[in-house]
Short mmCIF file of C-alpha atoms in Angstrom, two decimals:
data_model
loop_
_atom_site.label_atom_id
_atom_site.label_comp_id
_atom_site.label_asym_id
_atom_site.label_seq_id
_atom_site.Cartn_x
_atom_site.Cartn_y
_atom_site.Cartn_z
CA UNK P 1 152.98 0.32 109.81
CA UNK P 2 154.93 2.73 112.08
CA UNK P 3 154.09 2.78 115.84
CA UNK P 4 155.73 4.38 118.82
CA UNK P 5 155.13 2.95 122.72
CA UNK P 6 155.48 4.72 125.01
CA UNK P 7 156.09 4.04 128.91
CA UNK P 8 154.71 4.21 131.56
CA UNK P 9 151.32 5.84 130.92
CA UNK P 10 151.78 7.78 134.43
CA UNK P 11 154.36 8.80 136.63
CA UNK P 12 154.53 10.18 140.02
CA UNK P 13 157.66 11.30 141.48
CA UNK P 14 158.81 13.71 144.58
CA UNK P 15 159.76 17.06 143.83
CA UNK P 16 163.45 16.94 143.28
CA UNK P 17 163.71 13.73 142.21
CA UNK P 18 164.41 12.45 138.61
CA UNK P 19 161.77 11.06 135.91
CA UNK P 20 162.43 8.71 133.37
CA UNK P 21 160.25 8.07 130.81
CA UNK P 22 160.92 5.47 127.71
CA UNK P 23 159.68 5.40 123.85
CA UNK P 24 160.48 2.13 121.17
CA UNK P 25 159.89 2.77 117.58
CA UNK P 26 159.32 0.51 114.88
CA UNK P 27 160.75 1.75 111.46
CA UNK P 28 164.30 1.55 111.60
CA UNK P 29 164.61 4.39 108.80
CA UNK P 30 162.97 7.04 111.83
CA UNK P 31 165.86 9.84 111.69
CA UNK P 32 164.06 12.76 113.86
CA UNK P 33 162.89 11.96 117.98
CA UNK P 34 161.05 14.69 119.30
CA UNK P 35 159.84 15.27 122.61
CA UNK P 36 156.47 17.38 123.23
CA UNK P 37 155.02 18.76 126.45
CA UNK P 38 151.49 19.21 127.19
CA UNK P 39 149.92 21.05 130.16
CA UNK P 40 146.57 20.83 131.38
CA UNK P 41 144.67 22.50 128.41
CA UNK P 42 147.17 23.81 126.53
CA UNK P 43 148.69 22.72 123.09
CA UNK P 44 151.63 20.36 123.09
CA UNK P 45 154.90 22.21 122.50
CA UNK P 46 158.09 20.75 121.40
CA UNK P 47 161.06 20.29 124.49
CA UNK P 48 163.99 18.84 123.43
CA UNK P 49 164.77 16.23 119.75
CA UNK P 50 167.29 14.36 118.89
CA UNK P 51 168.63 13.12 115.13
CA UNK P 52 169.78 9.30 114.94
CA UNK P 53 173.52 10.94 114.35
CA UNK P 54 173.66 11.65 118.18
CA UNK P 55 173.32 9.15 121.15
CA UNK P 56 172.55 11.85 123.59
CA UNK P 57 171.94 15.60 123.70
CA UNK P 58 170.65 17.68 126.86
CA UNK P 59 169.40 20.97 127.74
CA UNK P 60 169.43 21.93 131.42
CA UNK P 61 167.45 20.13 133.01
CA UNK P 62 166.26 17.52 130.28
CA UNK P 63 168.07 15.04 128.46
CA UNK P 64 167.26 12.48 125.71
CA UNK P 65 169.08 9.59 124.96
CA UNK P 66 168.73 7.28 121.42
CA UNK P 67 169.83 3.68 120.98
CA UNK P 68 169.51 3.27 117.43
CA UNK P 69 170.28 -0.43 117.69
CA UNK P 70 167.91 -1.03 120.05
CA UNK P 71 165.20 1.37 118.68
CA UNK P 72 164.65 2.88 122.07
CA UNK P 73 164.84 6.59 123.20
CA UNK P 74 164.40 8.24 126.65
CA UNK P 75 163.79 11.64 127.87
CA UNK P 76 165.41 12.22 131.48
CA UNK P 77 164.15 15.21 133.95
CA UNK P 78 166.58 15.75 136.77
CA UNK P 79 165.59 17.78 140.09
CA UNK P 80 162.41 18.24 139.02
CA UNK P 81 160.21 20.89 140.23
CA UNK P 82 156.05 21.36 140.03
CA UNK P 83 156.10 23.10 136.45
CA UNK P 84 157.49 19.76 135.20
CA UNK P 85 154.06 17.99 135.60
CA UNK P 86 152.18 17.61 132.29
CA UNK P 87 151.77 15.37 129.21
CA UNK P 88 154.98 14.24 128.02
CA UNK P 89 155.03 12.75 124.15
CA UNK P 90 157.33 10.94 122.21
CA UNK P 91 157.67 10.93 118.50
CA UNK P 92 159.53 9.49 115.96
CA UNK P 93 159.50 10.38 111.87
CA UNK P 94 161.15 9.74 108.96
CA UNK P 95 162.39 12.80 106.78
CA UNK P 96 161.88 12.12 102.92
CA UNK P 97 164.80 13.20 101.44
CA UNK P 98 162.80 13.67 98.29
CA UNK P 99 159.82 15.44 100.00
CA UNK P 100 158.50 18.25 102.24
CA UNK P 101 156.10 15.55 103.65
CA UNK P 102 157.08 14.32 107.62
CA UNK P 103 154.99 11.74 108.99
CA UNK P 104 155.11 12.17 112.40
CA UNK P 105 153.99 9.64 114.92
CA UNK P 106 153.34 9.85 118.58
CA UNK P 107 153.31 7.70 121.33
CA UNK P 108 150.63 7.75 123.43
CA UNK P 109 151.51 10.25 126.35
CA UNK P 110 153.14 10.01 130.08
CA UNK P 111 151.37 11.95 132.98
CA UNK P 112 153.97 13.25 134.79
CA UNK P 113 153.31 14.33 138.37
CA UNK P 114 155.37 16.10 140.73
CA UNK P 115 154.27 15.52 144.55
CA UNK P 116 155.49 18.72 146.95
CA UNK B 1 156.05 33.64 116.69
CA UNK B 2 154.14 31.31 114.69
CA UNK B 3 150.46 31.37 114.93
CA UNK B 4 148.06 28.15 114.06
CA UNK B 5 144.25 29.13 114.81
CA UNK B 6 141.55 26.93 114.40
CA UNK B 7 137.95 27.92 113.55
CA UNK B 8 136.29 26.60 117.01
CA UNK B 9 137.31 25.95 120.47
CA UNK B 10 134.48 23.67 121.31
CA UNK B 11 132.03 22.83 118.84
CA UNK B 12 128.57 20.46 119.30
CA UNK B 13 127.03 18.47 116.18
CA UNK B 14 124.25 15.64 115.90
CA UNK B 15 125.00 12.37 114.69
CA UNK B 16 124.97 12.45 110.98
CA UNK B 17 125.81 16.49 110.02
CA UNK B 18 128.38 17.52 107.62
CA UNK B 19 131.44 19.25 110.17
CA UNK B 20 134.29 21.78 109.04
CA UNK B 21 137.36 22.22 111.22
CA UNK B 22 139.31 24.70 110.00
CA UNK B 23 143.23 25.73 110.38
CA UNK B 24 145.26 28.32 109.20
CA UNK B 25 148.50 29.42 109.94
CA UNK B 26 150.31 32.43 109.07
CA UNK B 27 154.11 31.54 108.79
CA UNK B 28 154.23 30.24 105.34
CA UNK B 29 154.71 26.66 106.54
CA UNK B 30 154.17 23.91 103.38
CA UNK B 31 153.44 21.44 105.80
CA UNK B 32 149.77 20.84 107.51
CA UNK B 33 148.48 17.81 109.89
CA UNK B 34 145.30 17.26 111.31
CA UNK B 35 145.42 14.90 114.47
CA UNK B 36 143.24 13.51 117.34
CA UNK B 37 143.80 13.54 120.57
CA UNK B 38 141.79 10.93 123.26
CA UNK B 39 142.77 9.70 126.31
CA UNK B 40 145.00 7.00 126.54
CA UNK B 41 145.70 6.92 122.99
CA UNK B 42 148.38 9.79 122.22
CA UNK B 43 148.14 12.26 118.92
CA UNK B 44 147.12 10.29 116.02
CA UNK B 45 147.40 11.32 112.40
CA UNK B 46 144.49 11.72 110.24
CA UNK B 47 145.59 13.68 106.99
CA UNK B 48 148.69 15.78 106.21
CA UNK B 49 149.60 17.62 103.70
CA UNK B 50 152.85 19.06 102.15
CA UNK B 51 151.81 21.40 99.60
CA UNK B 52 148.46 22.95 98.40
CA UNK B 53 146.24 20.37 97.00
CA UNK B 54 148.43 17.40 97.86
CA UNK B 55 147.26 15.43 101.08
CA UNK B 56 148.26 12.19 102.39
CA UNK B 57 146.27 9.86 104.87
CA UNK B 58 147.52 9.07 108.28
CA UNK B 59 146.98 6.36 110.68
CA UNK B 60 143.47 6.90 111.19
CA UNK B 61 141.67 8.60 107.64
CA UNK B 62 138.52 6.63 107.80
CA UNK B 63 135.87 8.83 108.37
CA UNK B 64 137.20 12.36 107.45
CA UNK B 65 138.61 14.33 104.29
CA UNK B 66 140.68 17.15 103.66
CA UNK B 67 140.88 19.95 101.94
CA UNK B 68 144.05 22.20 101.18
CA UNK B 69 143.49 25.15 98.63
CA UNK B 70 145.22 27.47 100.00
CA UNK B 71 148.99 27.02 101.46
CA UNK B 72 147.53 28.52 104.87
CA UNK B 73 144.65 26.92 105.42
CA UNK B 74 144.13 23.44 106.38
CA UNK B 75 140.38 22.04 106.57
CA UNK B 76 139.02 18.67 107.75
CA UNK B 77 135.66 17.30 106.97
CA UNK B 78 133.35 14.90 108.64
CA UNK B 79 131.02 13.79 105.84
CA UNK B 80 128.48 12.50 108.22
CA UNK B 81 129.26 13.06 112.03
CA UNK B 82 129.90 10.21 114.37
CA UNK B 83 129.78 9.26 118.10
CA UNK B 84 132.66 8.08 117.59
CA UNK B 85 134.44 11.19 116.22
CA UNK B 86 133.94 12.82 119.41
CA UNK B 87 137.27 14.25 120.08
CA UNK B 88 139.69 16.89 120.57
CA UNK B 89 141.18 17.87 117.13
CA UNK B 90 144.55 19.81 116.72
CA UNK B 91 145.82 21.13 113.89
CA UNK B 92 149.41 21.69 113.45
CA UNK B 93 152.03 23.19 110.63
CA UNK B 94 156.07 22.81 110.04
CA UNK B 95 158.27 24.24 107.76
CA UNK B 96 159.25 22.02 104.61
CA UNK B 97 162.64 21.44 103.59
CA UNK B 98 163.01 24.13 101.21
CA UNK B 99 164.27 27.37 102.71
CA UNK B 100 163.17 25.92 106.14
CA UNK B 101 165.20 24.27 109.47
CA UNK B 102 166.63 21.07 109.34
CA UNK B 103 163.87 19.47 111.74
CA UNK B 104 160.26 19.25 110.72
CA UNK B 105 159.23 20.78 114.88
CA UNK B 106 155.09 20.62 114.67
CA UNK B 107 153.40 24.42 115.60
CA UNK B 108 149.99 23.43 117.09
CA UNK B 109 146.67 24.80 117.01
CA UNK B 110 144.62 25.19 120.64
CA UNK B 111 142.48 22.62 119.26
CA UNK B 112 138.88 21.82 118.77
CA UNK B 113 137.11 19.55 121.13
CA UNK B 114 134.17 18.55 119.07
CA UNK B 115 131.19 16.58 120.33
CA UNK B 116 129.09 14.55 118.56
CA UNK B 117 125.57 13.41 119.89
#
């Protein structure tokens, strides 16, 4: 069936400094990447998604990047700052064209900490 | 601003009791998931639904049921509670493709973090 990895399962960088954090897929008919964000004991809230049309999109300070080929996206944090550290979650789906239904999958999560 | 409640914060049940989570959500959405959350292991999907009395199993249905008869609402059912279904649930809605945007974003719930003993 589907599945989504998702890498590293933790991540530590200094304040400032950039995080990278990488998702593969497994059904090449996924059309919709989402990114979610999750802090401590809140619900996860969507960040930034890309469509398989586009190879990269950005907004401020986040960017993802798709390889379709490779079925392999990436969500990049530049000068990060102490707000950034949370849950980060990948997620890939396939929209029906037929049907309202969207399975959406999730990778398992990256804790993202930002030292001082 | 959408708004997806669910019926419990925290919730405690013995091993072998009948449970109801329930979600609603008031922005018309067609679309309703039910997902787990654990440590380690990500979101993964138990039911969804696209329409009132249509469901579809996820990943991970064994165990729990669904019931959708209302478009808002959004209720999963532990037929006999588990150690094993100890968990944090969250609900979640998005808009379907009619009349909605192009990409299916997921509203969440604040969850339920149920424990069964």
């Amino acid at each position: 069936g589907e599945n989504v990895e998702q890498h590293p399962s933790t991540l530590s960088v200094q304040e400032g400094d950039s995080a990278v954090i990488k998702c593969t897929y497994s059904d090449s008919a996924s059309n919709y990447f989402p990114w979610y964000k999750q802090e401590l004991g809140k619900r996860p809230q969507l960040i930034i998604d890309i469509r398989s049309n586009v190879g990269e999109k950005k907004d401020q300070r986040i960017a993802v990047t798709l390889n379709k080929t490779a079925k392999h996206f990436s969500l990049h944090i530049t000068e990060t700052q102490p707000e950034d550290s949370a849950v980060y979650f990948c997620a890939a789906t396939r929209r029906r064209e037929y049907s309202s239904a969207s399975k959406i999958i999730f990778g398992s999560g990256t804790r993202l900490s930002i030292r001082p | 601003d959408v708004k997806v409640t669910q019926s419990s914060r925290y919730l405690v049940k013995r091993t072998g009791e009948k449970v109801f989570l329930e979600c609603v959500q008031d922005m018309d959405h067609e679309n309703m998931f039910w997902y787990r959350q654990d440590p380690g292991l990500g979101l993964r999907l138990i039911y969804f639904s696209y329409d009132v009395k249509m469901k579809e199993k996820g990943d991970i249905p064994e165990g729990y049921s669904v019931s959708r008869e209302k478009k808002e609402r959004f209720s999963l059912i532990l037929e006999s509670a588990s150690t094993n279904q100890t968990s944090m649930y969250l609900c979640a809605s998005s808009p379907g493709l009619a009349g909605g945007p192009r990409n299916p974003n997921l509203y969440f719930g604040p969850g339920t973090r149920l424990t069964v003993t």
